[in-house]
PDB file of C-alpha atoms and ligand atoms in Angstrom:
ATOM      1  CA  UNK A   1     112.013 176.387 124.933  1.00 51.00           C
ATOM      2  CA  UNK A   2     109.395 178.545 126.704  1.00 58.00           C
ATOM      3  CA  UNK A   3     107.285 176.265 128.826  1.00 72.00           C
ATOM      4  CA  UNK A   4     103.955 177.831 127.869  1.00 92.00           C
ATOM      5  CA  UNK A   5     102.899 177.857 124.196  1.00 97.00           C
ATOM      6  CA  UNK A   6     102.642 181.338 122.680  1.00 97.00           C
ATOM      7  CA  UNK A   7      99.155 182.384 121.615  1.00 98.00           C
ATOM      8  CA  UNK A   8      99.511 183.206 117.917  1.00 98.00           C
ATOM      9  CA  UNK A   9      96.996 184.843 115.548  1.00 98.00           C
ATOM     10  CA  UNK A  10      97.468 185.148 111.789  1.00 98.00           C
ATOM     11  CA  UNK A  11      96.075 188.000 109.641  1.00 98.00           C
ATOM     12  CA  UNK A  12      95.423 187.415 105.936  1.00 98.00           C
ATOM     13  CA  UNK A  13      93.687 189.057 102.980  1.00 98.00           C
ATOM     14  CA  UNK A  14      93.863 186.437 100.240  1.00 97.00           C
ATOM     15  CA  UNK A  15      95.451 183.148  99.245  1.00 98.00           C
ATOM     16  CA  UNK A  16      97.003 182.482 102.616  1.00 98.00           C
ATOM     17  CA  UNK A  17      99.894 180.366 101.345  1.00 98.00           C
ATOM     18  CA  UNK A  18     102.235 181.697 104.041  1.00 98.00           C
ATOM     19  CA  UNK A  19      99.608 181.040 106.712  1.00 98.00           C
ATOM     20  CA  UNK A  20      99.220 177.512 105.314  1.00 98.00           C
ATOM     21  CA  UNK A  21     102.998 176.946 105.470  1.00 98.00           C
ATOM     22  CA  UNK A  22     103.063 178.054 109.111  1.00 98.00           C
ATOM     23  CA  UNK A  23     100.092 175.888 110.080  1.00 98.00           C
ATOM     24  CA  UNK A  24     101.623 172.885 108.284  1.00 98.00           C
ATOM     25  CA  UNK A  25     104.688 173.341 110.485  1.00 98.00           C
ATOM     26  CA  UNK A  26     102.688 173.797 113.701  1.00 98.00           C
ATOM     27  CA  UNK A  27     103.716 170.466 115.256  1.00 98.00           C
ATOM     28  CA  UNK A  28     107.239 171.846 115.570  1.00 98.00           C
ATOM     29  CA  UNK A  29     106.156 175.239 116.926  1.00 98.00           C
ATOM     30  CA  UNK A  30     105.518 175.886 120.623  1.00 98.00           C
ATOM     31  CA  UNK A  31     102.307 177.813 119.937  1.00 98.00           C
ATOM     32  CA  UNK A  32      98.558 177.721 120.158  1.00 98.00           C
ATOM     33  CA  UNK A  33      97.162 179.124 116.915  1.00 98.00           C
ATOM     34  CA  UNK A  34      94.210 180.964 118.402  1.00 98.00           C
ATOM     35  CA  UNK A  35      92.649 182.369 115.233  1.00 98.00           C
ATOM     36  CA  UNK A  36      92.917 183.726 111.700  1.00 98.00           C
ATOM     37  CA  UNK A  37      91.449 187.099 110.722  1.00 98.00           C
ATOM     38  CA  UNK A  38      90.786 187.935 107.085  1.00 98.00           C
ATOM     39  CA  UNK A  39      90.251 191.524 105.975  1.00 98.00           C
ATOM     40  CA  UNK A  40      88.263 190.181 103.007  1.00 98.00           C
ATOM     41  CA  UNK A  41      85.323 187.764 102.958  1.00 98.00           C
ATOM     42  CA  UNK A  42      85.363 184.557 100.914  1.00 98.00           C
ATOM     43  CA  UNK A  43      89.117 184.334 100.325  1.00 98.00           C
ATOM     44  CA  UNK A  44      90.953 181.042  99.793  1.00 98.00           C
ATOM     45  CA  UNK A  45      92.977 181.505 102.970  1.00 98.00           C
ATOM     46  CA  UNK A  46      89.839 181.223 105.115  1.00 98.00           C
ATOM     47  CA  UNK A  47      89.109 177.750 103.729  1.00 98.00           C
ATOM     48  CA  UNK A  48      92.708 176.719 104.391  1.00 98.00           C
ATOM     49  CA  UNK A  49      92.484 177.967 107.992  1.00 98.00           C
ATOM     50  CA  UNK A  50      89.251 176.043 108.513  1.00 98.00           C
ATOM     51  CA  UNK A  51      90.880 172.906 107.076  1.00 98.00           C
ATOM     52  CA  UNK A  52      93.560 173.276 109.760  1.00 98.00           C
ATOM     53  CA  UNK A  53      90.826 173.556 112.405  1.00 98.00           C
ATOM     54  CA  UNK A  54      91.785 177.109 113.395  1.00 98.00           C
ATOM     55  CA  UNK A  55      88.971 179.561 114.323  1.00 98.00           C
ATOM     56  CA  UNK A  56      88.419 182.277 111.726  1.00 98.00           C
ATOM     57  CA  UNK A  57      86.955 185.773 111.753  1.00 98.00           C
ATOM     58  CA  UNK A  58      86.209 188.059 108.823  1.00 98.00           C
ATOM     59  CA  UNK A  59      86.617 191.766 109.491  1.00 98.00           C
ATOM     60  CA  UNK A  60      85.744 193.234 106.126  1.00 98.00           C
ATOM     61  CA  UNK A  61      87.901 196.307 105.625  1.00 97.00           C
ATOM     62  CA  UNK A  62      85.634 197.611 102.884  1.00 97.00           C
ATOM     63  CA  UNK A  63      82.794 197.915 105.413  1.00 97.00           C
ATOM     64  CA  UNK A  64      84.679 200.526 107.466  1.00 97.00           C
ATOM     65  CA  UNK A  65      84.660 204.162 106.374  1.00 96.00           C
ATOM     66  CA  UNK A  66      87.370 205.043 108.890  1.00 96.00           C
ATOM     67  CA  UNK A  67      90.604 203.039 109.050  1.00 95.00           C
ATOM     68  CA  UNK A  68      90.903 203.540 112.786  1.00 96.00           C
ATOM     69  CA  UNK A  69      87.579 201.730 113.313  1.00 98.00           C
ATOM     70  CA  UNK A  70      88.818 198.768 111.265  1.00 98.00           C
ATOM     71  CA  UNK A  71      92.046 198.669 113.282  1.00 98.00           C
ATOM     72  CA  UNK A  72      90.058 198.750 116.540  1.00 98.00           C
ATOM     73  CA  UNK A  73      87.835 195.863 115.405  1.00 98.00           C
ATOM     74  CA  UNK A  74      90.916 193.790 114.552  1.00 98.00           C
ATOM     75  CA  UNK A  75      92.556 194.703 117.870  1.00 98.00           C
ATOM     76  CA  UNK A  76      89.447 193.778 119.844  1.00 98.00           C
ATOM     77  CA  UNK A  77      89.253 190.344 118.173  1.00 98.00           C
ATOM     78  CA  UNK A  78      92.965 189.753 118.839  1.00 98.00           C
ATOM     79  CA  UNK A  79      92.491 190.658 122.493  1.00 98.00           C
ATOM     80  CA  UNK A  80      89.408 188.443 122.744  1.00 98.00           C
ATOM     81  CA  UNK A  81      91.599 185.554 121.563  1.00 98.00           C
ATOM     82  CA  UNK A  82      94.393 186.600 123.931  1.00 98.00           C
ATOM     83  CA  UNK A  83      96.855 186.773 121.035  1.00 98.00           C
ATOM     84  CA  UNK A  84     100.457 187.378 122.090  1.00 98.00           C
ATOM     85  CA  UNK A  85     102.112 187.200 118.655  1.00 98.00           C
ATOM     86  CA  UNK A  86     100.389 188.579 115.541  1.00 98.00           C
ATOM     87  CA  UNK A  87     101.590 187.221 112.213  1.00 98.00           C
ATOM     88  CA  UNK A  88     100.734 189.241 109.089  1.00 98.00           C
ATOM     89  CA  UNK A  89     100.697 186.873 106.116  1.00 98.00           C
ATOM     90  CA  UNK A  90      99.626 188.603 102.928  1.00 97.00           C
ATOM     91  CA  UNK A  91      97.562 191.042 105.007  1.00 97.00           C
ATOM     92  CA  UNK A  92      97.115 193.900 102.560  1.00 93.00           C
ATOM     93  CA  UNK A  93      96.054 196.634 104.980  1.00 95.00           C
ATOM     94  CA  UNK A  94      98.306 199.174 106.620  1.00 94.00           C
ATOM     95  CA  UNK A  95      97.743 199.143 110.364  1.00 96.00           C
ATOM     96  CA  UNK A  96      97.734 202.581 111.960  1.00 97.00           C
ATOM     97  CA  UNK A  97     100.020 204.018 114.603  1.00 97.00           C
ATOM     98  CA  UNK A  98      97.618 203.368 117.489  1.00 97.00           C
ATOM     99  CA  UNK A  99      97.335 199.693 116.563  1.00 98.00           C
ATOM    100  CA  UNK A 100     101.097 199.340 116.241  1.00 97.00           C
ATOM    101  CA  UNK A 101     101.615 201.003 119.643  1.00 96.00           C
ATOM    102  CA  UNK A 102      98.955 198.808 121.246  1.00 96.00           C
ATOM    103  CA  UNK A 103     100.771 195.656 120.038  1.00 97.00           C
ATOM    104  CA  UNK A 104     104.332 196.982 120.070  1.00 97.00           C
ATOM    105  CA  UNK A 105     106.957 194.338 119.255  1.00 97.00           C
ATOM    106  CA  UNK A 106     104.269 191.696 118.880  1.00 97.00           C
ATOM    107  CA  UNK A 107     103.417 192.074 115.168  1.00 98.00           C
ATOM    108  CA  UNK A 108     105.543 190.564 112.389  1.00 98.00           C
ATOM    109  CA  UNK A 109     105.243 190.630 108.601  1.00 98.00           C
ATOM    110  CA  UNK A 110     106.613 188.958 105.482  1.00 98.00           C
ATOM    111  CA  UNK A 111     107.792 191.162 102.620  1.00 98.00           C
ATOM    112  CA  UNK A 112     109.017 190.046  99.172  1.00 98.00           C
ATOM    113  CA  UNK A 113     112.361 191.873  99.063  1.00 98.00           C
ATOM    114  CA  UNK A 114     115.592 192.186 100.981  1.00 98.00           C
ATOM    115  CA  UNK A 115     114.533 195.132 103.129  1.00 98.00           C
ATOM    116  CA  UNK A 116     115.404 197.976 103.316  1.00 97.00           C
ATOM    117  CA  UNK A 117     115.379 197.592  99.513  1.00 98.00           C
ATOM    118  CA  UNK A 118     112.028 197.860  97.725  1.00 98.00           C
ATOM    119  CA  UNK A 119     109.611 198.789 100.468  1.00 97.00           C
ATOM    120  CA  UNK A 120     105.915 199.060  99.557  1.00 96.00           C
ATOM    121  CA  UNK A 121     103.375 197.197  97.508  1.00 95.00           C
ATOM    122  CA  UNK A 122     105.361 196.731  94.274  1.00 97.00           C
ATOM    123  CA  UNK A 123     108.531 195.154  95.652  1.00 98.00           C
ATOM    124  CA  UNK A 124     108.817 192.366  93.076  1.00 98.00           C
ATOM    125  CA  UNK A 125     108.220 194.657  90.074  1.00 98.00           C
ATOM    126  CA  UNK A 126     110.620 197.235  91.492  1.00 98.00           C
ATOM    127  CA  UNK A 127     113.466 194.717  91.785  1.00 98.00           C
ATOM    128  CA  UNK A 128     112.903 193.649  88.158  1.00 98.00           C
ATOM    129  CA  UNK A 129     112.671 197.234  86.910  1.00 97.00           C
ATOM    130  CA  UNK A 130     115.914 198.006  88.693  1.00 97.00           C
ATOM    131  CA  UNK A 131     117.768 195.295  86.792  1.00 97.00           C
ATOM    132  CA  UNK A 132     118.824 193.761  90.121  1.00 97.00           C
ATOM    133  CA  UNK A 133     120.598 190.383  90.077  1.00 97.00           C
ATOM    134  CA  UNK A 134     118.946 189.245  93.256  1.00 98.00           C
ATOM    135  CA  UNK A 135     116.099 190.101  95.535  1.00 98.00           C
ATOM    136  CA  UNK A 136     114.624 187.990  98.325  1.00 98.00           C
ATOM    137  CA  UNK A 137     112.275 187.993 101.263  1.00 98.00           C
ATOM    138  CA  UNK A 138     112.294 189.409 104.755  1.00 98.00           C
ATOM    139  CA  UNK A 139     110.490 188.685 107.981  1.00 98.00           C
ATOM    140  CA  UNK A 140     110.418 191.881 110.041  1.00 98.00           C
ATOM    141  CA  UNK A 141     108.832 193.511 113.060  1.00 98.00           C
ATOM    142  CA  UNK A 142     105.973 195.878 112.179  1.00 98.00           C
ATOM    143  CA  UNK A 143     106.508 199.511 113.196  1.00 97.00           C
ATOM    144  CA  UNK A 144     104.626 202.666 112.275  1.00 95.00           C
ATOM    145  CA  UNK A 145     106.606 203.246 109.060  1.00 96.00           C
ATOM    146  CA  UNK A 146     105.624 200.704 106.413  1.00 95.00           C
ATOM    147  CA  UNK A 147     108.226 197.933 105.894  1.00 96.00           C
ATOM    148  CA  UNK A 148     110.722 199.778 108.091  1.00 96.00           C
ATOM    149  CA  UNK A 149     110.868 197.643 111.249  1.00 96.00           C
ATOM    150  CA  UNK A 150     113.829 195.605 112.473  1.00 97.00           C
ATOM    151  CA  UNK A 151     114.695 192.592 110.336  1.00 97.00           C
ATOM    152  CA  UNK A 152     114.209 189.232 112.025  1.00 97.00           C
ATOM    153  CA  UNK A 153     115.438 187.027 109.180  1.00 97.00           C
ATOM    154  CA  UNK A 154     115.921 187.419 105.444  1.00 98.00           C
ATOM    155  CA  UNK A 155     117.066 185.279 102.556  1.00 98.00           C
ATOM    156  CA  UNK A 156     118.157 186.171  99.016  1.00 98.00           C
ATOM    157  CA  UNK A 157     116.562 184.854  95.820  1.00 98.00           C
ATOM    158  CA  UNK A 158     118.450 185.192  92.504  1.00 98.00           C
ATOM    159  CA  UNK A 159     116.715 186.963  89.626  1.00 98.00           C
ATOM    160  CA  UNK A 160     116.955 184.886  86.434  1.00 97.00           C
ATOM    161  CA  UNK A 161     117.037 186.029  82.809  1.00 96.00           C
ATOM    162  CA  UNK A 162     113.472 186.133  81.478  1.00 96.00           C
ATOM    163  CA  UNK A 163     111.896 186.392  84.936  1.00 98.00           C
ATOM    164  CA  UNK A 164     108.470 188.033  85.016  1.00 98.00           C
ATOM    165  CA  UNK A 165     106.732 189.393  88.074  1.00 98.00           C
ATOM    166  CA  UNK A 166     104.881 186.080  88.426  1.00 98.00           C
ATOM    167  CA  UNK A 167     107.825 183.700  87.974  1.00 98.00           C
ATOM    168  CA  UNK A 168     109.972 185.726  90.360  1.00 98.00           C
ATOM    169  CA  UNK A 169     107.230 186.110  92.965  1.00 98.00           C
ATOM    170  CA  UNK A 170     106.578 182.352  92.866  1.00 98.00           C
ATOM    171  CA  UNK A 171     110.251 181.631  93.603  1.00 98.00           C
ATOM    172  CA  UNK A 172     110.277 184.244  96.380  1.00 98.00           C
ATOM    173  CA  UNK A 173     107.155 182.694  97.894  1.00 98.00           C
ATOM    174  CA  UNK A 174     108.752 179.228  97.910  1.00 98.00           C
ATOM    175  CA  UNK A 175     111.481 180.717 100.110  1.00 98.00           C
ATOM    176  CA  UNK A 176     108.935 182.615 102.250  1.00 98.00           C
ATOM    177  CA  UNK A 177     107.216 179.303 102.956  1.00 98.00           C
ATOM    178  CA  UNK A 178     110.429 178.002 104.560  1.00 98.00           C
ATOM    179  CA  UNK A 179     111.480 181.223 106.221  1.00 98.00           C
ATOM    180  CA  UNK A 180     108.235 182.286 107.903  1.00 98.00           C
ATOM    181  CA  UNK A 181     107.572 179.026 109.790  1.00 98.00           C
ATOM    182  CA  UNK A 182     111.226 179.066 110.881  1.00 98.00           C
ATOM    183  CA  UNK A 183     110.920 182.622 112.198  1.00 98.00           C
ATOM    184  CA  UNK A 184     107.669 181.879 114.065  1.00 98.00           C
ATOM    185  CA  UNK A 185     109.175 178.703 115.522  1.00 98.00           C
ATOM    186  CA  UNK A 186     112.271 180.527 116.777  1.00 97.00           C
ATOM    187  CA  UNK A 187     110.258 183.396 118.250  1.00 98.00           C
ATOM    188  CA  UNK A 188     107.907 180.978 120.020  1.00 98.00           C
ATOM    189  CA  UNK A 189     110.890 178.965 121.264  1.00 97.00           C
ATOM    190  CA  UNK A 190     112.215 182.114 122.918  1.00 95.00           C
ATOM    191  CA  UNK A 191     115.340 182.168 120.720  1.00 95.00           C
ATOM    192  CA  UNK A 192     114.463 185.522 119.151  1.00 96.00           C
ATOM    193  CA  UNK A 193     113.190 188.425 121.246  1.00 95.00           C
ATOM    194  CA  UNK A 194     111.351 190.965 119.126  1.00 96.00           C
ATOM    195  CA  UNK A 195     111.981 193.763 121.599  1.00 92.00           C
ATOM    196  CA  UNK A 196     115.759 193.348 121.496  1.00 89.00           C
ATOM    197  CA  UNK A 197     116.289 193.460 117.720  1.00 87.00           C
ATOM    198  CA  UNK A 198     118.166 196.725 117.915  1.00 65.00           C
ATOM    199  CA  UNK A 199     120.544 198.422 115.525  1.00 51.00           C
ATOM    200  CA  UNK A 200     122.947 195.512 115.506  1.00 52.00           C
ATOM    201  CA  UNK A 201     120.079 193.128 114.710  1.00 49.00           C
ATOM    202  CA  UNK A 202     121.363 189.914 116.299  1.00 46.00           C
ATOM    203  CA  UNK A 203     118.531 187.966 114.665  1.00 46.00           C
ATOM    204  CA  UNK A 204     119.948 188.565 111.203  1.00 45.00           C
ATOM    205  CA  UNK A 205     123.357 187.209 112.118  1.00 37.00           C
ATOM    206  CA  UNK A 206     121.870 184.223 113.845  1.00 37.00           C
ATOM    207  CA  UNK A 207     119.424 183.295 111.145  1.00 43.00           C
ATOM    208  CA  UNK A 208     120.738 184.484 107.781  1.00 42.00           C
ATOM    209  CA  UNK A 209     120.452 181.606 105.331  1.00 42.00           C
ATOM    210  CA  UNK A 210     122.104 180.638 102.098  1.00 41.00           C
ATOM    211  CA  UNK A 211     120.773 181.686  98.690  1.00 41.00           C
ATOM    212  CA  UNK A 212     118.170 179.333  97.339  1.00 39.00           C
ATOM    213  CA  UNK A 213     116.117 178.912  94.214  1.00 34.00           C
TER     214      UNK A 213
HETATM  215  C1  GAR B   1     103.441 187.134  99.915  1.00 58.88           C
HETATM  216  O1  GAR B   1     104.252 186.735  98.875  1.00 58.88           O
HETATM  217  C2  GAR B   1     104.028 188.339 100.592  1.00 58.88           C
HETATM  218  O2  GAR B   1     105.399 188.451 100.429  1.00 58.88           O
HETATM  219  C3  GAR B   1     103.328 189.456  99.904  1.00 58.88           C
HETATM  220  O3  GAR B   1     102.028 188.991  99.657  1.00 58.88           O
HETATM  221  C4  GAR B   1     102.080 187.617  99.416  1.00 58.88           C
HETATM  222  C5  GAR B   1     100.912 186.964 100.121  1.00 58.88           C
HETATM  223  O4  GAR B   1     100.789 185.637  99.753  1.00 58.88           O
HETATM  224  N1  GAR B   1     103.322 190.600 100.767  1.00 58.88           N
HETATM  225  C6  GAR B   1     103.514 191.840 100.348  1.00 58.88           C
HETATM  226  O5  GAR B   1     103.691 192.123  99.192  1.00 58.88           O
HETATM  227  C7  GAR B   1     103.524 192.878 101.446  1.00 58.88           C
HETATM  228  N2  GAR B   1     103.816 194.167 100.923  1.00 58.88           N
HETATM  229  P1  GAR B   1      99.921 184.614 100.606  1.00 58.88           P
HETATM  230  O6  GAR B   1      98.584 185.281 100.899  1.00 58.88           O
HETATM  231  O7  GAR B   1      99.747 183.437  99.682  1.00 58.88           O
HETATM  232  O8  GAR B   1     100.694 184.284 101.855  1.00 58.88           O
END
């Protein structure tokens, strides 16, 4: 285990259930959770962060006419906190190329599909519309292309007869809530190096789980 705890910030835009799962697991993670940023005011996730005693900041995306200015405000807050690892958890803003370069290999995200399948904002609907028998969730490194970064860990979720977007997303989220804390724990323990997840993606082999749900 790395001797020094990693300084971790979490970015949210809404419910914050993945953030909550990570913070519930914090005793087993070698990290200092330095702050939570929400891109929307008044969301449920902010109350959850406060209940965990983690500092919060609201950077209201709707108040910025230019995306780059929003990205810079987020980056400045992260640097003020000294964040080393940035965890996107239901953060519904696309971060621009300059932001991604500034924090290269330090930003991770959760996505409700088995990437590279079903990139984008309608991943759950797309899997259903496709008639797929399974989908899943992925923790990946954030790169300039949306949902295109190296996979850190992913786990399948079967699609059941009669599934709707909501029933399927709920089952995917139950798996996310196990997978994301595990990924953060293993990164902070120094078992996974985000800058060495190359084409052969050793993280996937090491961490691939069994189907659940
Ligand atoms: C999660 O299920 C995550 O997979 C999804 O948003 C949800 C946020 O929930 N992310 C995306 O669709 C990204 N394209 P939460 O705020 O309760 O963690």
